[in-house]
Structure formats: structure tokens, C-alpha cells
mmCIF file of C-alpha atoms and ligand atoms in Angstrom:
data_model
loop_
_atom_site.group_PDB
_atom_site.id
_atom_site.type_symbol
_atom_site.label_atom_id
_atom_site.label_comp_id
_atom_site.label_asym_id
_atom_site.label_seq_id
_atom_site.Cartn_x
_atom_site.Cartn_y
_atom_site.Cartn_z
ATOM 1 C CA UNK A 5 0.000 0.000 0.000
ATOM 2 C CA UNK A 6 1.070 3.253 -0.790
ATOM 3 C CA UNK A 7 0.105 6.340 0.830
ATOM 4 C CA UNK A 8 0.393 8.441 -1.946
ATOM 5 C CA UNK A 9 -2.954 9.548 -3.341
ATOM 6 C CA UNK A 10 -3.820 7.491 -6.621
ATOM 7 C CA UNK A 11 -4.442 10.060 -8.814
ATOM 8 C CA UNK A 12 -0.522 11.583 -7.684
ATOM 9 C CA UNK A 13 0.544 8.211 -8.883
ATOM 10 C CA UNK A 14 -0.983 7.666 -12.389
ATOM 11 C CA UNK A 15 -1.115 11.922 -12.637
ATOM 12 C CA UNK A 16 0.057 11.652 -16.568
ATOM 13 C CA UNK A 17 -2.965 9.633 -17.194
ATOM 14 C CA UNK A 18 -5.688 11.678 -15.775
ATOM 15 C CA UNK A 19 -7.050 14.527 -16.054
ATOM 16 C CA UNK A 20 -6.396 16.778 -13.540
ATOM 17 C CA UNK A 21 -4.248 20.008 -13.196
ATOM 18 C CA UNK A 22 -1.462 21.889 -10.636
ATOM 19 C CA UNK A 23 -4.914 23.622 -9.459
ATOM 20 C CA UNK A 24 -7.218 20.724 -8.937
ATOM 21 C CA UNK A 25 -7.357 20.122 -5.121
ATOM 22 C CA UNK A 26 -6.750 16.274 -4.609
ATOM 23 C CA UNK A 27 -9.472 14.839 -2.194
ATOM 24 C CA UNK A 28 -8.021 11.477 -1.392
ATOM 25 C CA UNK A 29 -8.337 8.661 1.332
ATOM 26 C CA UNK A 30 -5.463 6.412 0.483
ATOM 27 C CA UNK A 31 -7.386 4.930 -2.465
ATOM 28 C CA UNK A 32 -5.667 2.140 -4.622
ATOM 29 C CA UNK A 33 -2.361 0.149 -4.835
ATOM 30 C CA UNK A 34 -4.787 -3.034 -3.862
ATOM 31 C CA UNK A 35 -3.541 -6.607 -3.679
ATOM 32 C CA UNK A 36 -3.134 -8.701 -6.576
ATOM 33 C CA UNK A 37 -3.222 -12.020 -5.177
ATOM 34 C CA UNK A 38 -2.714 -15.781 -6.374
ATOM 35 C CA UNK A 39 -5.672 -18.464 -6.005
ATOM 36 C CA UNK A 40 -3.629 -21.595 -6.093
ATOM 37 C CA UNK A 41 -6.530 -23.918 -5.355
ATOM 38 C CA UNK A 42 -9.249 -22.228 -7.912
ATOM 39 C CA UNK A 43 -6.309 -22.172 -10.160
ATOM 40 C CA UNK A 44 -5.385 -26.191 -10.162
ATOM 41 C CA UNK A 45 -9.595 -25.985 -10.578
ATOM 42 C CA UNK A 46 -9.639 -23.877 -13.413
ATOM 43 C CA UNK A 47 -6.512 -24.999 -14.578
ATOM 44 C CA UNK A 48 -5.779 -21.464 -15.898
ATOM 45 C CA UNK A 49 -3.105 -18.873 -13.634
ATOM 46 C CA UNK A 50 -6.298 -17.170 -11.307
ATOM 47 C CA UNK A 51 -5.215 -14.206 -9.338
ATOM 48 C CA UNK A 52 -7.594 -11.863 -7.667
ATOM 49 C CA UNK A 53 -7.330 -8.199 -7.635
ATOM 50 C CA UNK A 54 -8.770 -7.222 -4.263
ATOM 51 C CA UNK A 55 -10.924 -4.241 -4.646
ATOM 52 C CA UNK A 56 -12.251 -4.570 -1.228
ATOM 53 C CA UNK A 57 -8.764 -3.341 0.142
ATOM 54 C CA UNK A 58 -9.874 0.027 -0.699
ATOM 55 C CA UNK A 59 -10.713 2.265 1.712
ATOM 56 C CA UNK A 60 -14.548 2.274 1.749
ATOM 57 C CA UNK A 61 -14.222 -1.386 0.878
ATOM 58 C CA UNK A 62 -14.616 -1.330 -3.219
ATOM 59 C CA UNK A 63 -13.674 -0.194 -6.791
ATOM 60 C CA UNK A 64 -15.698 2.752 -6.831
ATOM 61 C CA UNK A 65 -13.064 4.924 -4.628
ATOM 62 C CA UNK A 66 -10.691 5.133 -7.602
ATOM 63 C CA UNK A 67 -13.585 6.807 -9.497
ATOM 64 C CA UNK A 68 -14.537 8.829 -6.336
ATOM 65 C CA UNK A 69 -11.378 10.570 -5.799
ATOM 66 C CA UNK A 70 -11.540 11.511 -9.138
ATOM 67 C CA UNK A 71 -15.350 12.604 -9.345
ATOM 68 C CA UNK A 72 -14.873 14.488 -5.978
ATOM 69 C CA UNK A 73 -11.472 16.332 -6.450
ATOM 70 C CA UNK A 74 -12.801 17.509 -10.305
ATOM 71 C CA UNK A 75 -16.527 18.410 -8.388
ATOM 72 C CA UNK A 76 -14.375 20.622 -5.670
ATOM 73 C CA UNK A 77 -11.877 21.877 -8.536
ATOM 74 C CA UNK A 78 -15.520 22.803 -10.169
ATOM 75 C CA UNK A 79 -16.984 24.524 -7.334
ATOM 76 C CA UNK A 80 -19.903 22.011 -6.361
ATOM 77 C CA UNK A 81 -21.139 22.546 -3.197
ATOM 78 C CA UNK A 82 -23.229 18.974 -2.771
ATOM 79 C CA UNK A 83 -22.545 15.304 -4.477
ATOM 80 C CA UNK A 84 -25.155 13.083 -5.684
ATOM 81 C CA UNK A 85 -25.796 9.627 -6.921
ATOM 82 C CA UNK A 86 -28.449 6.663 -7.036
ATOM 83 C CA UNK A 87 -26.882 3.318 -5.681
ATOM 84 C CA UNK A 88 -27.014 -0.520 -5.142
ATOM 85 C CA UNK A 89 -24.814 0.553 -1.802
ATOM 86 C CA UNK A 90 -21.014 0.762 -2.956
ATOM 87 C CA UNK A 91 -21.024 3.798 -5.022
ATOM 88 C CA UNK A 92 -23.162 5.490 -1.799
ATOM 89 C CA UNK A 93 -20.771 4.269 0.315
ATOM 90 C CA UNK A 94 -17.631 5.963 -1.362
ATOM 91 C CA UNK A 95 -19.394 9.221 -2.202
ATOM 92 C CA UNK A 96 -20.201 9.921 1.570
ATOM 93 C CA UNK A 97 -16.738 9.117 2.525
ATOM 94 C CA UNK A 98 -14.973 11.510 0.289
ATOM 95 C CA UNK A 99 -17.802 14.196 0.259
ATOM 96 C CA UNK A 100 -17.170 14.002 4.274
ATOM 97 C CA UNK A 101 -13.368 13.830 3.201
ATOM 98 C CA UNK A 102 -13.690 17.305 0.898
ATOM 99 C CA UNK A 103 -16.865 18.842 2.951
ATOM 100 C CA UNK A 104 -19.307 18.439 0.507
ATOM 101 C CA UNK A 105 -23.197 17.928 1.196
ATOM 102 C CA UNK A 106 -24.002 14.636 0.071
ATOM 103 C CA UNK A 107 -26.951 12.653 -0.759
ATOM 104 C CA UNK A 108 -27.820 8.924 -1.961
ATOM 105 C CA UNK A 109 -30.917 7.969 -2.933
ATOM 106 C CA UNK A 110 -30.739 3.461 -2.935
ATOM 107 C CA UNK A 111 -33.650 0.790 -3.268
ATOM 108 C CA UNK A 112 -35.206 0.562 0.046
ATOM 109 C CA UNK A 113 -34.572 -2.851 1.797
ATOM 110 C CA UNK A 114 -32.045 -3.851 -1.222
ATOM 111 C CA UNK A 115 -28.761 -2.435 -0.148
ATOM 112 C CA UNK A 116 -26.437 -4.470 2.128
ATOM 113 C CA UNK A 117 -25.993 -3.226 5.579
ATOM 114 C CA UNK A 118 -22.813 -2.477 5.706
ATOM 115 C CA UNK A 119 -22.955 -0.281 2.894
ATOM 116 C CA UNK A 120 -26.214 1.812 4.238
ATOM 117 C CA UNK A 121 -23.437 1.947 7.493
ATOM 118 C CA UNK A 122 -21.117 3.797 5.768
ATOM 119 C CA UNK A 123 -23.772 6.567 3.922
ATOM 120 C CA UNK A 124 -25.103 7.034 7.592
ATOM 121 C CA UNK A 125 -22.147 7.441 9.304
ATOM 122 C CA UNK A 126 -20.413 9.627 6.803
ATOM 123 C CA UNK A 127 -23.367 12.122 7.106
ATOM 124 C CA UNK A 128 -25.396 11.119 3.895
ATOM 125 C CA UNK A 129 -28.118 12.087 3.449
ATOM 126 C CA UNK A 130 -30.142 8.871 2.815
ATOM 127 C CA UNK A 131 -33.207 8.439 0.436
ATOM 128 C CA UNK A 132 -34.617 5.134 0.159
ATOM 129 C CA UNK A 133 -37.225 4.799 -3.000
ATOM 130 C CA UNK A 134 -39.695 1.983 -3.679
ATOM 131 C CA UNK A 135 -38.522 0.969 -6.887
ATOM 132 C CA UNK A 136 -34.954 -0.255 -7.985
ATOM 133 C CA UNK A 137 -31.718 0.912 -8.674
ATOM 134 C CA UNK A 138 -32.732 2.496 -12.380
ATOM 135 C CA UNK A 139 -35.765 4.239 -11.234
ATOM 136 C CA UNK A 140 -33.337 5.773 -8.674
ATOM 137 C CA UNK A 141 -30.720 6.878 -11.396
ATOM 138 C CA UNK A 142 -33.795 8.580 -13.322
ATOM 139 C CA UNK A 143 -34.699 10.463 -10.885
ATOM 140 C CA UNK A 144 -30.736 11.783 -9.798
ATOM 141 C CA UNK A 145 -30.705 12.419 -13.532
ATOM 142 C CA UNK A 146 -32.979 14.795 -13.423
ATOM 143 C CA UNK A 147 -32.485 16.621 -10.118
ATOM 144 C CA UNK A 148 -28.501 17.301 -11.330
ATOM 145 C CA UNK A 149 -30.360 18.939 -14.353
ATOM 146 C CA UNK A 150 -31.635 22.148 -12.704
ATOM 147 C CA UNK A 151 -29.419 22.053 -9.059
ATOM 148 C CA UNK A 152 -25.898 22.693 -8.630
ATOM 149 C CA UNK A 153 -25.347 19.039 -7.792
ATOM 150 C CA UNK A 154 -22.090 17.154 -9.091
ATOM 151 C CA UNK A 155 -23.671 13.178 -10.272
ATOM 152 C CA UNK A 156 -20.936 11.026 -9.346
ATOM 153 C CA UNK A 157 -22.941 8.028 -10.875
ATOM 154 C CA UNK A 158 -20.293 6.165 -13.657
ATOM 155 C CA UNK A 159 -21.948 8.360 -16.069
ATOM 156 C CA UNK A 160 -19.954 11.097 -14.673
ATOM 157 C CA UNK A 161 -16.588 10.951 -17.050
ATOM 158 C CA UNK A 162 -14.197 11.008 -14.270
ATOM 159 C CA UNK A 163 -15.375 8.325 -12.688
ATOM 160 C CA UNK A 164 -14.596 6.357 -15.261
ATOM 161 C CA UNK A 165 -11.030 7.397 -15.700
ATOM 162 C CA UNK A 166 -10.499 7.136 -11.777
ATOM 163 C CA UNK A 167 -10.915 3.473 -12.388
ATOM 164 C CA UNK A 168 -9.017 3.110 -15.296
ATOM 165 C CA UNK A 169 -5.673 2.417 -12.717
ATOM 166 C CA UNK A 170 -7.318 -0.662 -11.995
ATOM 167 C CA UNK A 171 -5.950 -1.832 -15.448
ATOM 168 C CA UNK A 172 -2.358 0.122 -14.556
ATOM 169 C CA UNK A 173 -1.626 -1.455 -11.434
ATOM 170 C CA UNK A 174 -2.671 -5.167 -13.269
ATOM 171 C CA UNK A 175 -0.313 -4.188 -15.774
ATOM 172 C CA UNK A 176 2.598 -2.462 -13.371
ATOM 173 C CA UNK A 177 2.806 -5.943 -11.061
ATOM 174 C CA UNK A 178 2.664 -8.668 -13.561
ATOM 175 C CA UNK A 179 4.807 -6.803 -16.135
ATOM 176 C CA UNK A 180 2.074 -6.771 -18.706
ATOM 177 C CA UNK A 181 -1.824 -6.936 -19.410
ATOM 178 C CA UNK A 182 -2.934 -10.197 -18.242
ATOM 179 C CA UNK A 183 -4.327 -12.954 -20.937
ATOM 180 C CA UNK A 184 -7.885 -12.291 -20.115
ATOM 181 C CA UNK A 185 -9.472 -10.292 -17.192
ATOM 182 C CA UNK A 186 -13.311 -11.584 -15.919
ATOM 183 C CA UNK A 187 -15.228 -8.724 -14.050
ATOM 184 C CA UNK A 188 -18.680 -8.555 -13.003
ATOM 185 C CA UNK A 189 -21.219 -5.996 -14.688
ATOM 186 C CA UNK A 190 -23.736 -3.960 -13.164
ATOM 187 C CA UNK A 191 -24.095 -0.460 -14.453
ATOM 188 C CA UNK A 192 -20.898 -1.097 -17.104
ATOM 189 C CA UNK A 193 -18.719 1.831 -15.879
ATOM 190 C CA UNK A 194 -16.265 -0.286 -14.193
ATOM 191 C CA UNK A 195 -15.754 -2.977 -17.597
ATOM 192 C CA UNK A 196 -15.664 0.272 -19.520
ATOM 193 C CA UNK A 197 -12.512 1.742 -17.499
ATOM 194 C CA UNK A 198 -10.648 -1.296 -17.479
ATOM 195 C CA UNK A 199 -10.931 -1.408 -21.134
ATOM 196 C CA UNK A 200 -10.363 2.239 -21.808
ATOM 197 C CA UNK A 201 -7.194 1.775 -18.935
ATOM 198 C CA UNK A 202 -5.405 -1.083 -20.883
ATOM 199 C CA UNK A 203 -5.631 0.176 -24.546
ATOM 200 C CA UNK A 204 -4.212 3.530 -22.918
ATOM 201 C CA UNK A 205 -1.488 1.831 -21.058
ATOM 202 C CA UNK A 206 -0.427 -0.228 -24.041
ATOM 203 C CA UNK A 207 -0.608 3.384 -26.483
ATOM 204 C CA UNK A 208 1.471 4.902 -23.987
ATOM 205 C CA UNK A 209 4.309 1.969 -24.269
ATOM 206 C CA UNK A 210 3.406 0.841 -20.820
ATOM 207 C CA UNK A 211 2.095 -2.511 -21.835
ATOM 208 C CA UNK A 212 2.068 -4.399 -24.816
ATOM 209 C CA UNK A 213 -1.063 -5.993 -25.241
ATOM 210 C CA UNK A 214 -4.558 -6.071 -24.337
ATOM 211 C CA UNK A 215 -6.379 -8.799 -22.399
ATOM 212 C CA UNK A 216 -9.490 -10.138 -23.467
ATOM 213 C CA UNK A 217 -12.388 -9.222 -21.134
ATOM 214 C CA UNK A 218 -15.176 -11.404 -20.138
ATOM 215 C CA UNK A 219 -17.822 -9.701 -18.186
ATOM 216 C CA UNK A 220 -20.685 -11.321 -15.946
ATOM 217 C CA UNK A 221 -24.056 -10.710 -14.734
ATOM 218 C CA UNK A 222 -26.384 -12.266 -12.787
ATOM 219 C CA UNK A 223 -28.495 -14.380 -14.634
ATOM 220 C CA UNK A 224 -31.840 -12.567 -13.063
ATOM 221 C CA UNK A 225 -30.341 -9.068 -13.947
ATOM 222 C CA UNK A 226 -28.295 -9.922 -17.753
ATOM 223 C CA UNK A 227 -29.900 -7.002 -20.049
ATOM 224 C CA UNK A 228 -26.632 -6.946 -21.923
ATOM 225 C CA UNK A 229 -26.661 -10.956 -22.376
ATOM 226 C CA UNK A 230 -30.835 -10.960 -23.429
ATOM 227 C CA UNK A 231 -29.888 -7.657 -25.459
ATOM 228 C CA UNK A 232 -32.870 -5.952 -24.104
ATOM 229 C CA UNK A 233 -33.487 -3.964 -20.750
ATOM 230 C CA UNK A 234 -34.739 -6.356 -17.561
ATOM 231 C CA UNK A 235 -37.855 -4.422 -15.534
ATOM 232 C CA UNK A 236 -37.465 -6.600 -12.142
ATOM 233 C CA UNK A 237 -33.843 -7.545 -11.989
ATOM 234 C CA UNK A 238 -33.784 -9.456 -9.456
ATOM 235 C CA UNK A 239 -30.766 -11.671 -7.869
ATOM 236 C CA UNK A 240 -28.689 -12.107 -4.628
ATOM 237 C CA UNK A 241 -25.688 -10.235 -5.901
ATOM 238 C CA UNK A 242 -27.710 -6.893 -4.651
ATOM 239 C CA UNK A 243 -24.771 -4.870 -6.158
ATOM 240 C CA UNK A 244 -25.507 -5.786 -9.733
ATOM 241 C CA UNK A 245 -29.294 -5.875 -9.209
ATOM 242 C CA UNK A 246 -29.934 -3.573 -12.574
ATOM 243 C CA UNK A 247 -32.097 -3.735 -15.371
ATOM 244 C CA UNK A 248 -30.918 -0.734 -17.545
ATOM 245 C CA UNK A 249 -27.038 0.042 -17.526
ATOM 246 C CA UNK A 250 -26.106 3.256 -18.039
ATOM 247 C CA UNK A 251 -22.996 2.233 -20.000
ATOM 248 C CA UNK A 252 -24.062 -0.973 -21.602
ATOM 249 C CA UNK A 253 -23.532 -0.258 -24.974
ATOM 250 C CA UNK A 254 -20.147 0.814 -24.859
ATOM 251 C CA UNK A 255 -19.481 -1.838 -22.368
ATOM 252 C CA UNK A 256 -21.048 -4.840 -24.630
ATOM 253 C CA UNK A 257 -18.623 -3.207 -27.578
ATOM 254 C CA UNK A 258 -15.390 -3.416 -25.216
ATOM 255 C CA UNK A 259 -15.668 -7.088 -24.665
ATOM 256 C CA UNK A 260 -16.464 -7.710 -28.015
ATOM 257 C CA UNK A 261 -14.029 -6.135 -29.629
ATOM 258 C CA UNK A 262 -11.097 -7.579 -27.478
ATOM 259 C CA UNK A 263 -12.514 -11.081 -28.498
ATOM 260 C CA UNK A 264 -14.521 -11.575 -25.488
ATOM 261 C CA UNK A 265 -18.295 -11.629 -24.237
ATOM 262 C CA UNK A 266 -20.868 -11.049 -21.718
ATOM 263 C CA UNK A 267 -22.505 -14.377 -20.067
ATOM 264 C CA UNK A 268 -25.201 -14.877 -17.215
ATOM 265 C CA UNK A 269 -24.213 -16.117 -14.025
ATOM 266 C CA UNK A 270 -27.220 -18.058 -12.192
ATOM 267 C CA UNK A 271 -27.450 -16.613 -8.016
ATOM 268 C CA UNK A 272 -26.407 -20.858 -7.077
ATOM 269 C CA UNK A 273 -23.060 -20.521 -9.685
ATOM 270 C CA UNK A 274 -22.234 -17.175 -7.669
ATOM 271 C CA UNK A 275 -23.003 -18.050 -4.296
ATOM 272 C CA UNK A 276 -20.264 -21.251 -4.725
ATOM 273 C CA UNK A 277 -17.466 -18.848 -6.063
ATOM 274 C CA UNK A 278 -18.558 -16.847 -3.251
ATOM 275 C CA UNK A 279 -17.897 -19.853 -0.291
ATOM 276 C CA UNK A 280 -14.818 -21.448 -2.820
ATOM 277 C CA UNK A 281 -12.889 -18.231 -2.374
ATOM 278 C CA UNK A 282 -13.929 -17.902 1.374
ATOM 279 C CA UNK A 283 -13.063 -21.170 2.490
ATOM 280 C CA UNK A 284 -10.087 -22.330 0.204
ATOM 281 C CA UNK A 285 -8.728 -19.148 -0.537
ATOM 282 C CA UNK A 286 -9.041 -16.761 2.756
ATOM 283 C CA UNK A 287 -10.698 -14.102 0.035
ATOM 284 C CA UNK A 288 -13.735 -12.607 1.445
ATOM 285 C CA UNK A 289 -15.107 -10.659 -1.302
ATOM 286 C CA UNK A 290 -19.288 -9.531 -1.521
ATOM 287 C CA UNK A 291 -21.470 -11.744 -3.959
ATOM 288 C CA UNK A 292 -21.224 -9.708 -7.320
ATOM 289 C CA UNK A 293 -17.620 -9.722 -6.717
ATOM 290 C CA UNK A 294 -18.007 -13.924 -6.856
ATOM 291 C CA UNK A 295 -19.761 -13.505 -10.160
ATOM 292 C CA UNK A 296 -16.334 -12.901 -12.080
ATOM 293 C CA UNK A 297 -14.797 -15.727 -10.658
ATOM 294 C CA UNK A 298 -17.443 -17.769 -10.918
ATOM 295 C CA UNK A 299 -17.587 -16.888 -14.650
ATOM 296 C CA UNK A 300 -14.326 -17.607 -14.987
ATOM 297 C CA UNK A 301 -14.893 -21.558 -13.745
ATOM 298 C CA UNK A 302 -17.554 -22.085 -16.118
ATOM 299 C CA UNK A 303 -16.072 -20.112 -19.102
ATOM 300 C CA UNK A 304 -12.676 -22.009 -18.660
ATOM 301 C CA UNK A 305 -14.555 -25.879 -18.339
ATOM 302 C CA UNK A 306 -16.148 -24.935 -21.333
ATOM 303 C CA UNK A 307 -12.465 -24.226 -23.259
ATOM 304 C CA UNK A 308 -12.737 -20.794 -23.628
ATOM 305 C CA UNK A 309 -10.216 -19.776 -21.937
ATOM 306 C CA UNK A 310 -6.705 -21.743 -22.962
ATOM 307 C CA UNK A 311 -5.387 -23.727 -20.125
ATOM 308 C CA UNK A 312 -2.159 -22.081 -18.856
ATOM 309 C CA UNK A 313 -4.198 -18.627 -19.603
ATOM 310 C CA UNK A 314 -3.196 -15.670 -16.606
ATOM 311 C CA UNK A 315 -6.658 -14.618 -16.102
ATOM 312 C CA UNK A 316 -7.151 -11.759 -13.313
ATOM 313 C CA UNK A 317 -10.854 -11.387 -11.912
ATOM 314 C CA UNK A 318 -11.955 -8.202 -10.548
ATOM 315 C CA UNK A 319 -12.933 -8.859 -6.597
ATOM 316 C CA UNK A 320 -15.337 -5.420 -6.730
ATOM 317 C CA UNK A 321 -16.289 -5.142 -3.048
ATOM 318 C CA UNK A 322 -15.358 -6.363 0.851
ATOM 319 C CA UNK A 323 -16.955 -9.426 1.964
ATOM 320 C CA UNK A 324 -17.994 -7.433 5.204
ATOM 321 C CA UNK A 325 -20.375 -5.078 2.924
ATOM 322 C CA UNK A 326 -23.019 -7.856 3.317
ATOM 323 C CA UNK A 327 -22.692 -9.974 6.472
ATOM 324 C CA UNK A 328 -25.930 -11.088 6.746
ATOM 325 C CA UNK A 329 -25.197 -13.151 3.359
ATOM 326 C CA UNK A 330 -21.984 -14.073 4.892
ATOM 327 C CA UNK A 331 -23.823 -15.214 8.485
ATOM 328 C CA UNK A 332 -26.958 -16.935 6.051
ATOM 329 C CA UNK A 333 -24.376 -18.855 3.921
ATOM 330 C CA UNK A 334 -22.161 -20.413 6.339
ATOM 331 C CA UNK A 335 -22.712 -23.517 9.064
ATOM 332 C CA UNK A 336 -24.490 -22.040 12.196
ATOM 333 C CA UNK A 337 -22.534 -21.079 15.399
ATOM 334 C CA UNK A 338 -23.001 -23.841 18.321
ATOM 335 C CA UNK A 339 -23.891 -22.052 21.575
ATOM 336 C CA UNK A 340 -23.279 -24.173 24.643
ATOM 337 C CA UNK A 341 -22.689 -23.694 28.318
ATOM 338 C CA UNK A 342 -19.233 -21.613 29.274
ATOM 339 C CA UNK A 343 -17.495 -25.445 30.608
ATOM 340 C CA UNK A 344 -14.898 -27.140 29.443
ATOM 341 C CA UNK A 345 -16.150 -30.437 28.582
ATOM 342 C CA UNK A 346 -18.988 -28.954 26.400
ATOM 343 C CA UNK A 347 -16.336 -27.453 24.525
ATOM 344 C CA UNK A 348 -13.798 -30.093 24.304
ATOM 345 C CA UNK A 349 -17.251 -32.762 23.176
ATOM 346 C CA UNK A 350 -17.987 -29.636 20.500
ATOM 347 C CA UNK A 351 -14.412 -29.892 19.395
ATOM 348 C CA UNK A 352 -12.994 -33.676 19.773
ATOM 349 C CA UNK A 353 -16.189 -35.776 19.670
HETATM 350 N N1 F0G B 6 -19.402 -5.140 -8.111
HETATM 351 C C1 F0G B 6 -19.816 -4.385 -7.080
HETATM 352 C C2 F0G B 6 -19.460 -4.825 -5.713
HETATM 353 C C3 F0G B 6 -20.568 -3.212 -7.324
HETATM 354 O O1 F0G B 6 -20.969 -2.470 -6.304
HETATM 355 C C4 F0G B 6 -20.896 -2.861 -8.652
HETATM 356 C C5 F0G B 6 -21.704 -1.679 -8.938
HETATM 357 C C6 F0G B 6 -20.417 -3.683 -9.680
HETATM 358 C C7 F0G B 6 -19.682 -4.806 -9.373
HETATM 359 C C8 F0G B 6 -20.684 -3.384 -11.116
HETATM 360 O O2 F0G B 6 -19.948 -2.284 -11.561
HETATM 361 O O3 F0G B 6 -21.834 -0.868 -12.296
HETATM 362 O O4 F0G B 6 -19.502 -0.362 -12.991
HETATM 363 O O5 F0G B 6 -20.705 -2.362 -13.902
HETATM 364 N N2 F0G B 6 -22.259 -0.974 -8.052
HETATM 365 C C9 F0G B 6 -22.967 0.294 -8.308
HETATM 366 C C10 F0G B 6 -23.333 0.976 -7.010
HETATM 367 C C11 F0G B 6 -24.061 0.197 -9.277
HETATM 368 O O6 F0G B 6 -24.304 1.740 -6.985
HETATM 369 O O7 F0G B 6 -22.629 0.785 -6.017
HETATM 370 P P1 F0G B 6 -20.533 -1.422 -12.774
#
């Protein structure tokens, strides 16, 4: 980890200026981390990179230090944005960070409870619609139209190339882009950066090549994969609950054009990356994060990926974001009485 501010790191890249005040919270420089045992699996190189290292716990705080520091720089006095929970999170974090007035507005009842923790803690303030995460971006949509409100949605263009270091730091530690990267797809920014970040790292000379990208939804929430917009998404993966993506176009274009696709992931599929890289791995990543490795299981044992391949999948969010999933999924705690040979039974037999 460095403590450097990303955007002081990758400055040549982005856009920013001598006069744009940096609002940062030690965002980036995550792990990129081997999964021997899903590897032997796969039998393709896995590695992980572990968004949830970030500071709020996800991807989205490359984009945010970027959307924040260019909404200061533009003299926005409040931040907006509609949210599954992670982009919410990371918004009231570095609106707090840069005193900005912040608000989310988030499907009520469909956000994991960490991530409603974090906009109510960092002083959001919180707006909870009946109706899902694309009604919600509608109506943001509109209110940025005729207030002096910065969106920091991924339609907001700096989000996007806050994220694009995703792809530089893939490319910095394993010398070059990897064979293929698998990342889960909700609204499409994040798929969009990484493919904007490694075709600009390789035109720079900073990499030679471009991976292939395979992008997953879930199977209840796949507009891009049906090819037409889904009215009740609906899946466990609450993250990537979304029937309309703001950047799906582009996004379905990306993957096809580096030779790639888009596939459906079904909740079961997800939920057994999910426990694989919990309880072989010690990776504790949130559901939708599971969806790119589990993509990557299926897409590889049905030979699209060439064994031997070093495939990186995109871990999007913390584990901890969602622990009732984590406390539903797993084998239920024993209680017994505070003596020793209740304990030593529970243990030995
Ligand atoms: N993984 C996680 C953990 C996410 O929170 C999201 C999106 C994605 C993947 C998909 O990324 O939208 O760029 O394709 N979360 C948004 C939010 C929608 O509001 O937090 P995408």
C-alpha cells in the first residue's frame, strides 16, 4: 500500500491540473493475489485483484477521488448519486473527506448493511425509494439537471477514468496486461474503465497488449446478455441488481471487440465462487464480486479460456459489505454452556 494519493501516482494519465485540489483517502495500490486452489480448478493462472482493500471497501473509490477532487476543482457545493450501496458508500466518505453535502438515494430494503453503514455514518443524506436501482438513477438524472449538484454516478466521465488504474496497477505488477481479465457488470462503468485503462497503457508503451475481457451478470439481472433492458432484476448479488445500464452499450462493444463476451451467471453458480474463495482461498469478497470468478470456472470448463491462460478477476467489493449473506451462507454457530467439557465434546467428539 502506498500512501500516496492514486491520482498523484498515475497523474500523466488523468485529467487533472497543478490547481485541482486532490481529495483522497489512500485509495488504490490493492492486492493482486494468487488463487492456487481455484487455479489447479480452473486450470488457468487465477489471481484476484482485491478491490475490497480500498478504503470504503470497493472499486468505486478510484472513481470517487476523481469525481470528488474535479466536483471541488468545479466549485460544487453537494454530491449526488443513485446506488445498489457501494457507489453510496464511497461518495459519503470523500464528500465528508472534501466537505461536501451529500446525498444517496438506494432501493429501500435492497442495499447491504454495511454499505447503508457507511452513507449514515459519513453524514449522507439517505433516500430510500420503492422501486430499484434504475428508477433511482432517473430520478438523480434529473435533479442534477436544474441544481448545482455534481452526479458522481459512472456516467460522470471522471469516474470512469479514476478506475481506469485498476488496469495500470494489473499491468505495473505482472509486467504486462494479463491474458484475459473476468469482471462482473452492473451499471458497465467499471468494464468500460478497465478497457479504456489497458488500450491507454499499451498506447502509452506501458504494456504491450490487451487482455481479453469477459464480463458477468447475474443471470436474473443480464440485459446486456438478453440484449434488451430487464424491468425486475432481481438476484442475490444486490450490487448488480440492474435492469438498464447506463454504460451498456459501450461496455457490450469493449468485450467484443477484445474477443470476449458477456454471459449470465445463475445466483447458485455465484453463491459457490462466493464460499470457494472464502473457504479455500481466505478471500472474502461480496457476492457480485463472486460472479467474475465464478464466470471464470464455467467459461474455462467450457475451453474458452486456454489452459495455462493468466486470467485476473476483478474482486469489486469487501466481503464485510453484506454480512448477513456471509452469516446466512455459512454452518451455524453452536452455543453451549461456558465449561470445558462442552467445549472439548464440540471440538474432539
Ligand atoms: N461489483 C460491485 C461490488 C458493485 O458495487 C458494482 C456496482 C459492480 C460490481 C458493477 O460495476 O456498475 O460499474 O458495472 N455498483 C454500483 C453501485 C451500481 O451503486 O454501487 P458497474
Amino acid at each position: 500500500m502506498s500512501t500516496t494519493p492514486l491520482i498523484e501516482r498515475y497523474r500523466e494519465f488523468l485529467p487533472v491540473s497543478d490547481s485541482t485540489p486532490i481529495v483522497s483517502l489512500g485509495e488504490g495500490g490493492t492486492p493482486l493475489v494468487e488463487l492456487p486452489r481455484l487455479s489447479d480448478r480452473a486450470g488457468v493462472r487465477m489471481l484476484a485483484k482485491v478491490e475490497g482493500a480500498n478504503p470504503t471497501g470497493s472499486f468505486k473509490d478510484r472513481g470517487m477521488t476523481m469525481a470528488v477532487s474535479k466536483a471541488v476543482e468545479e466549485g460544487a457545493e453537494a454530491v449526488i448519486c443513485a446506488s445498489t450501496g457501494n457507489t453510496s458508500a464511497s461518495a459519503a466518505a470523500y464528500a465528508a473527506r472534501a466537505g461536501l453535502k451529500v446525498a444517496v438515494v438506494i432501493p429501500e430494503g435492497r442495499i447491504a448493511a454495511g454499505k447503508l453503514a457507511q452513507a449514515m455514518v459519513h453524514g449522507a443524506k439517505v433516500l430510500a425509494l420503492d422501486g430499484g436501482f434504475d428508477a433511482a438513477l432517473d430520478i438523480v438524472r434529473e435533479v442534477v439537471e436544474s441544481h448545482n449538484v455534481a452526479l458522481v454516478n459512472s456516467l460522470n466521465e471522471y469516474r470512469i477514468d479514476g478506475q481506469r488504474t485498476g488496469a495500470y496497477e494489473i499491468c505495473d505488477v505482472l509486467g504486462d496486461a494479463p491474458d484475459v481479465l473476468a469482471i462482473p457488470v452492473g451499471n458497465a462503468g467499471n468494464v468500460s474503465s478497465y478497457s479504456l485503462g489497458f488500450a491507454g497503457y499499451r498506447d502509452a508503451g506501458r504494456s504491450t497488449r490487451v487482455p481479453v475481457l469477459f464480463g458477468f451478470q447475474a443471470e436474473g439481472a443480464a440485459p446486456l446478455v438478453l440484449g434488451r433492458p430487464v424491468n425486475d432484476p432481481e438476484t442475490v448479488a444486490t450490487a448488480i441488481r440492474i435492469g438498464r445500464p447506463a454504460r451498456g452499450e459501450q461496455a457490450l462493444g469493449a468485450m467484443v471487440d477484445s474477443g470476449g463476451a458477456v454471459a449470465a451467471i445463475s445466483d447458485r453458480d455465484i453463491l459457490e465462487a462466493y464460499r470457494l474463495l472464502a473457504t479455500q482461498e481466505g478471500v472474502f469478497c461480496e457476492p457480485a464480486s463472486a460472479a467474475s470468478v465464478a464466470g471464470v470456472l464455467r467459461r474455462a470448463a467450457d475451453g474458452d479460456i486456454a489452459p495455462g491462460s493468466t486470467v485476473v478477476c476483478v474482486l469489486t467489493g469487501h466481503g464485510l459489505k453484506d454480512p448477513d449473506m456471509a452469516i446466512n451462507r455459512s454452518p451455524a454457530v453452536q452455543q453451549l454452556p461456558a465449561e470445558l467439557r462442552a467445549v472439548e465434546e464440540a471440538l474432539f467428539g
